[in-house]
Amino acid sequence: MSPNIGVIVFPGSNCEKDTIEALTDLGASPRLLWHADRDMGNVDAVIIPGGFAHGDYLRPGAIARFSPAMEAITNFAENGGPVLGICNGFQVLTEAGLLPGALQKNAGLKFLCQEVELRVENTNSVLTSQALEGQTLRIPINHFEGNYTCSDETLHELQIGHRIILKYSENPNGSVADIAGICNDNRNVVGLMPHPERACHTLLGSTDGRVLLKSFMEGAHAKV
Amino acid sequence: MVYDAFIEVNLREGIADPQGSTIEKATANLGFEGVVNVRVGKCIRFQIEAENEVNASSVVQELCDRFLTNPVIEEAIIKIQVVE
């Protein structure tokens, strides 16, 4: 059975179709969901894709977090449903309080659009269950506000809880502890700045994103 | 009553401010000596109707906490003034 995955579209999202394409190619049954809808139509998992929800006005994710769909996603996540935020989606999840910390402007003040090397730090999450610990993945980043920031206490919690799941091999944006992706306490909510959906086909230069999306599909399947 | 609300949003102390440090370097490059601790924030202004200043302040404070700032990295300085 191929999992039903909802991809939330906000005004200003721009990676939803890439995400649908990659998931379809991997055998999932994805569909777009509108941010203003509370009803998520019994999906098995939810992805908040990249882009600039509501123009990133005020702060990335600051307005998106109050969308009706976010209420539904919060309930879904609390019930163990797999939730993935990619790039802007990660920013939305931190603003919504589903993941700790915040993403601020890159240390070098440059919009970064490049392939980076990631290291899988932990495989106990809905995004990394099929990957190998220590595995390196080449996946693109595409952001201006990807500099992960949190308090020392939060960083300590992330570290002792093994909730840092992906790190940059070479820190491109100033993120604390080279963090590229984290998960929540229950390991069903995950956020990362890199774009796995853009590394799912040889034509795109890398297929390293597939193992992450496959893991997520497996998590969605387990939910079924 | 109608009040003017002026909110200054700044990065919390200890949070790196890449814009501030870039501007600081530029001031030195331009020949301005002794410009230090440059921090960049933003200001948000609006008017708000409330029964009195205390009520206006408490609404604006809540608005800042829930929406206008991200308390993880930012803090707000709020000024409220009755519209003349």
Tab-separated table of N, CA and C in Angstrom, chain A residues 45-128:
chain	number	residue	atom	x	y	z
A	45	ALA	N	0.568	10.997	6.487
A	45	ALA	CA	1.723	11.825	6.862
A	45	ALA	C	1.573	13.190	6.198
A	46	VAL	N	2.277	14.169	6.733
A	46	VAL	CA	2.162	15.533	6.210
A	46	VAL	C	3.551	16.123	5.975
A	47	ILE	N	3.681	16.830	4.855
A	47	ILE	CA	4.928	17.556	4.584
A	47	ILE	C	4.610	19.043	4.419
A	48	ILE	N	5.375	19.879	5.083
A	48	ILE	CA	5.319	21.324	4.815
A	48	ILE	C	6.529	21.617	3.934
A	49	PRO	N	6.268	22.006	2.684
A	49	PRO	CA	7.364	22.113	1.715
A	49	PRO	C	8.102	23.452	1.818
A	50	GLY	N	9.109	23.596	0.995
A	50	GLY	CA	9.892	24.821	0.966
A	50	GLY	C	9.162	25.946	0.250
A	51	GLY	N	9.723	27.126	0.371
A	51	GLY	CA	9.137	28.294	-0.281
A	51	GLY	C	9.207	29.496	0.626
A	52	PHE	N	8.248	30.370	0.474
A	52	PHE	CA	8.209	31.624	1.242
A	52	PHE	C	6.768	31.856	1.675
A	53	ALA	N	6.280	31.006	2.578
A	53	ALA	CA	4.877	31.090	2.984
A	53	ALA	C	4.546	32.511	3.438
A	54	HIS	N	3.481	33.052	2.879
A	54	HIS	CA	3.047	34.428	3.187
A	54	HIS	C	4.201	35.420	2.988
A	55	GLY	N	5.037	35.133	1.998
A	55	GLY	CA	6.116	36.068	1.671
A	55	GLY	C	7.214	36.145	2.715
A	56	ASP	N	7.180	35.240	3.712
A	56	ASP	CA	8.135	35.322	4.827
A	56	ASP	C	8.013	36.651	5.575
A	57	TYR	N	6.890	37.345	5.411
A	57	TYR	CA	6.750	38.643	6.075
A	57	TYR	C	6.793	38.467	7.580
A	58	LEU	N	7.288	39.471	8.243
A	58	LEU	CA	7.545	39.491	9.684
A	58	LEU	C	8.742	38.597	10.005
A	59	ARG	N	8.570	37.274	9.886
A	59	ARG	CA	9.665	36.296	9.987
A	59	ARG	C	9.206	35.084	9.201
A	60	PRO	N	10.125	34.291	8.658
A	60	PRO	CA	9.682	33.075	7.967
A	60	PRO	C	8.828	32.207	8.899
A	61	GLY	N	7.653	31.855	8.461
A	61	GLY	CA	6.788	30.970	9.242
A	61	GLY	C	5.911	31.676	10.258
A	62	ALA	N	6.158	32.981	10.498
A	62	ALA	CA	5.444	33.683	11.580
A	62	ALA	C	3.942	33.766	11.318
A	63	ILE	N	3.570	33.939	10.072
A	63	ILE	CA	2.145	34.048	9.728
A	63	ILE	C	1.580	32.665	9.420
A	64	ALA	N	2.384	31.858	8.744
A	64	ALA	CA	1.932	30.507	8.357
A	64	ALA	C	1.526	29.667	9.560
A	65	ARG	N	2.201	29.885	10.682
A	65	ARG	CA	1.925	29.023	11.839
A	65	ARG	C	0.497	29.175	12.350
A	66	PHE	N	-0.167	30.278	11.991
A	66	PHE	CA	-1.544	30.485	12.442
A	66	PHE	C	-2.579	29.998	11.429
A	67	SER	N	-2.146	29.396	10.336
A	67	SER	CA	-3.090	28.870	9.350
A	67	SER	C	-3.902	27.730	9.959
A	68	PRO	N	-5.177	27.605	9.532
A	68	PRO	CA	-6.014	26.520	10.051
A	68	PRO	C	-5.358	25.145	9.906
A	69	ALA	N	-4.647	24.915	8.813
A	69	ALA	CA	-4.004	23.610	8.608
A	69	ALA	C	-3.006	23.304	9.722
A	70	MET	N	-2.405	24.357	10.311
A	70	MET	CA	-1.399	24.120	11.347
A	70	MET	C	-2.015	23.563	12.634
A	71	GLU	N	-3.263	23.968	12.895
A	71	GLU	CA	-3.980	23.387	14.040
A	71	GLU	C	-4.138	21.893	13.832
A	72	ALA	N	-4.563	21.543	12.607
A	72	ALA	CA	-4.768	20.126	12.280
A	72	ALA	C	-3.445	19.369	12.358
A	73	ILE	N	-2.374	19.996	11.882
A	73	ILE	CA	-1.061	19.337	11.888
A	73	ILE	C	-0.571	19.147	13.325
A	74	THR	N	-0.835	20.133	14.171
A	74	THR	CA	-0.431	20.010	15.579
A	74	THR	C	-1.136	18.822	16.235
A	75	ASN	N	-2.446	18.697	15.997
A	75	ASN	CA	-3.187	17.543	16.547
A	75	ASN	C	-2.656	16.236	15.982
A	76	PHE	N	-2.436	16.249	14.672
A	76	PHE	CA	-1.932	15.067	13.979
A	76	PHE	C	-0.586	14.640	14.577
A	77	ALA	N	0.291	15.617	14.784
A	77	ALA	CA	1.630	15.333	15.331
A	77	ALA	C	1.525	14.807	16.761
A	78	GLU	N	0.615	15.403	17.542
A	78	GLU	CA	0.453	14.962	18.937
A	78	GLU	C	-0.032	13.524	19.014
A	79	ASN	N	-0.751	13.087	17.969
A	79	ASN	CA	-1.221	11.704	17.925
A	79	ASN	C	-0.221	10.767	17.253
A	80	GLY	N	1.000	11.255	17.052
A	80	GLY	CA	2.043	10.393	16.522
A	80	GLY	C	2.184	10.410	15.006
A	81	GLY	N	1.398	11.237	14.327
A	81	GLY	CA	1.470	11.295	12.867
A	81	GLY	C	2.804	11.859	12.398
A	82	PRO	N	3.377	11.271	11.334
A	82	PRO	CA	4.652	11.783	10.814
A	82	PRO	C	4.494	13.154	10.147
A	83	VAL	N	5.314	14.091	10.548
A	83	VAL	CA	5.278	15.449	9.989
A	83	VAL	C	6.705	15.842	9.607
A	84	LEU	N	6.855	16.331	8.388
A	84	LEU	CA	8.173	16.737	7.895
A	84	LEU	C	8.119	18.173	7.391
A	85	GLY	N	9.021	18.994	7.868
A	85	GLY	CA	9.137	20.358	7.368
A	85	GLY	C	10.459	20.509	6.636
A	86	ILE	N	10.375	20.880	5.373
A	86	ILE	CA	11.590	21.046	4.564
A	86	ILE	C	11.827	22.545	4.372
A	87	CYS	N	12.991	23.025	4.770
A	87	CYS	CA	13.385	24.416	4.544
A	87	CYS	C	12.367	25.375	5.170
A	88	ASN	N	11.571	26.064	4.372
A	88	ASN	CA	10.555	26.946	4.931
A	88	ASN	C	9.622	26.159	5.861
A	89	GLY	N	9.408	24.887	5.540
A	89	GLY	CA	8.580	24.029	6.399
A	89	GLY	C	9.201	23.842	7.776
A	90	PHE	N	10.525	23.762	7.824
A	90	PHE	CA	11.257	23.667	9.099
A	90	PHE	C	11.042	24.960	9.887
A	91	GLN	N	11.142	26.084	9.181
A	91	GLN	CA	10.930	27.380	9.835
A	91	GLN	C	9.518	27.469	10.409
A	92	VAL	N	8.531	26.981	9.641
A	92	VAL	CA	7.140	27.004	10.116
A	92	VAL	C	7.003	26.137	11.373
A	93	LEU	N	7.627	24.969	11.368
A	93	LEU	CA	7.509	24.059	12.520
A	93	LEU	C	8.138	24.653	13.784
A	94	THR	N	9.244	25.389	13.631
A	94	THR	CA	9.839	26.019	14.822
A	94	THR	C	8.949	27.160	15.311
A	95	GLU	N	8.416	27.938	14.374
A	95	GLU	CA	7.517	29.034	14.777
A	95	GLU	C	6.283	28.481	15.485
A	96	ALA	N	5.816	27.329	15.025
A	96	ALA	CA	4.605	26.728	15.598
A	96	ALA	C	4.900	26.035	16.929
A	97	GLY	N	6.173	25.944	17.283
A	97	GLY	CA	6.528	25.297	18.543
A	97	GLY	C	6.526	23.779	18.464
A	98	LEU	N	6.405	23.225	17.256
A	98	LEU	CA	6.445	21.765	17.117
A	98	LEU	C	7.882	21.256	17.153
A	99	LEU	N	8.807	22.149	16.857
A	99	LEU	CA	10.230	21.848	17.011
A	99	LEU	C	10.865	23.033	17.744
A	100	PRO	N	11.903	22.787	18.545
A	100	PRO	CA	12.506	23.886	19.310
A	100	PRO	C	13.465	24.725	18.462
A	101	GLY	N	13.852	25.874	19.003
A	101	GLY	CA	14.842	26.712	18.340
A	101	GLY	C	14.230	27.624	17.299
A	102	ALA	N	15.110	28.256	16.518
A	102	ALA	CA	14.666	29.192	15.487
A	102	ALA	C	15.712	29.205	14.382
A	103	LEU	N	15.286	29.688	13.213
A	103	LEU	CA	16.226	29.795	12.089
A	103	LEU	C	16.398	31.253	11.743
A	104	GLN	N	17.619	31.724	11.891
A	104	GLN	CA	17.835	33.129	11.576
A	104	GLN	C	18.750	33.282	10.368
A	105	LYS	N	19.022	34.535	10.015
A	105	LYS	CA	19.778	34.817	8.793
A	105	LYS	C	21.118	34.087	8.799
A	106	ASN	N	21.521	33.613	7.613
A	106	ASN	CA	22.801	32.934	7.483
A	106	ASN	C	23.928	33.824	8.004
A	107	ALA	N	24.899	33.192	8.639
A	107	ALA	CA	26.006	33.948	9.233
A	107	ALA	C	26.690	34.845	8.198
A	108	GLY	N	26.818	34.367	6.959
A	108	GLY	CA	27.511	35.151	5.938
A	108	GLY	C	26.611	36.122	5.205
A	109	LEU	N	25.334	36.211	5.628
A	109	LEU	CA	24.350	37.107	5.009
A	109	LEU	C	24.171	36.867	3.515
A	110	LYS	N	24.464	35.636	3.062
A	110	LYS	CA	24.266	35.320	1.648
A	110	LYS	C	23.131	34.329	1.531
A	111	PHE	N	22.331	34.493	0.482
A	111	PHE	CA	21.370	33.446	0.139
A	111	PHE	C	22.186	32.289	-0.419
A	112	LEU	N	22.057	31.112	0.179
A	112	LEU	CA	22.877	29.973	-0.237
A	112	LEU	C	22.069	29.015	-1.095
A	113	CYS	N	22.583	28.720	-2.262
A	113	CYS	CA	21.935	27.775	-3.171
A	113	CYS	C	23.031	26.864	-3.707
A	114	GLN	N	23.242	25.742	-3.039
A	114	GLN	CA	24.365	24.878	-3.381
A	114	GLN	C	24.144	23.482	-2.815
A	115	GLU	N	24.887	22.514	-3.373
A	115	GLU	CA	24.818	21.179	-2.803
A	115	GLU	C	25.719	21.144	-1.573
A	116	VAL	N	25.273	20.478	-0.518
A	116	VAL	CA	26.117	20.342	0.671
A	116	VAL	C	26.203	18.869	1.055
A	117	GLU	N	27.213	18.562	1.873
A	117	GLU	CA	27.319	17.202	2.383
A	117	GLU	C	26.753	17.153	3.796
A	118	LEU	N	25.876	16.184	4.000
A	118	LEU	CA	25.272	15.987	5.319
A	118	LEU	C	25.749	14.676	5.898
A	119	ARG	N	25.774	14.617	7.227
A	119	ARG	CA	26.100	13.369	7.895
A	119	ARG	C	24.890	12.935	8.707
A	120	VAL	N	24.504	11.670	8.531
A	120	VAL	CA	23.378	11.140	9.298
A	120	VAL	C	23.868	10.870	10.718
A	121	GLU	N	23.305	11.592	11.677
A	121	GLU	CA	23.762	11.490	13.072
A	121	GLU	C	22.974	10.468	13.857
A	122	ASN	N	21.724	10.282	13.453
A	122	ASN	CA	20.864	9.374	14.205
A	122	ASN	C	19.801	8.819	13.270
A	123	THR	N	19.549	7.524	13.390
A	123	THR	CA	18.604	6.896	12.455
A	123	THR	C	17.252	6.594	13.114
A	124	ASN	N	17.096	7.049	14.345
A	124	ASN	CA	15.821	6.821	15.019
A	124	ASN	C	14.916	8.046	14.849
A	125	SER	N	14.400	8.225	13.623
A	125	SER	CA	13.430	9.296	13.349
A	125	SER	C	12.685	8.935	12.077
A	126	VAL	N	11.541	9.580	11.877
A	126	VAL	CA	10.756	9.263	10.671
A	126	VAL	C	11.468	9.653	9.380
A	127	LEU	N	12.530	10.446	9.486
A	127	LEU	CA	13.213	10.852	8.253
A	127	LEU	C	14.479	10.053	7.977
A	128	THR	N	14.998	9.391	8.998
A	128	THR	CA	16.308	8.762	8.819
A	128	THR	C	16.319	7.256	9.106
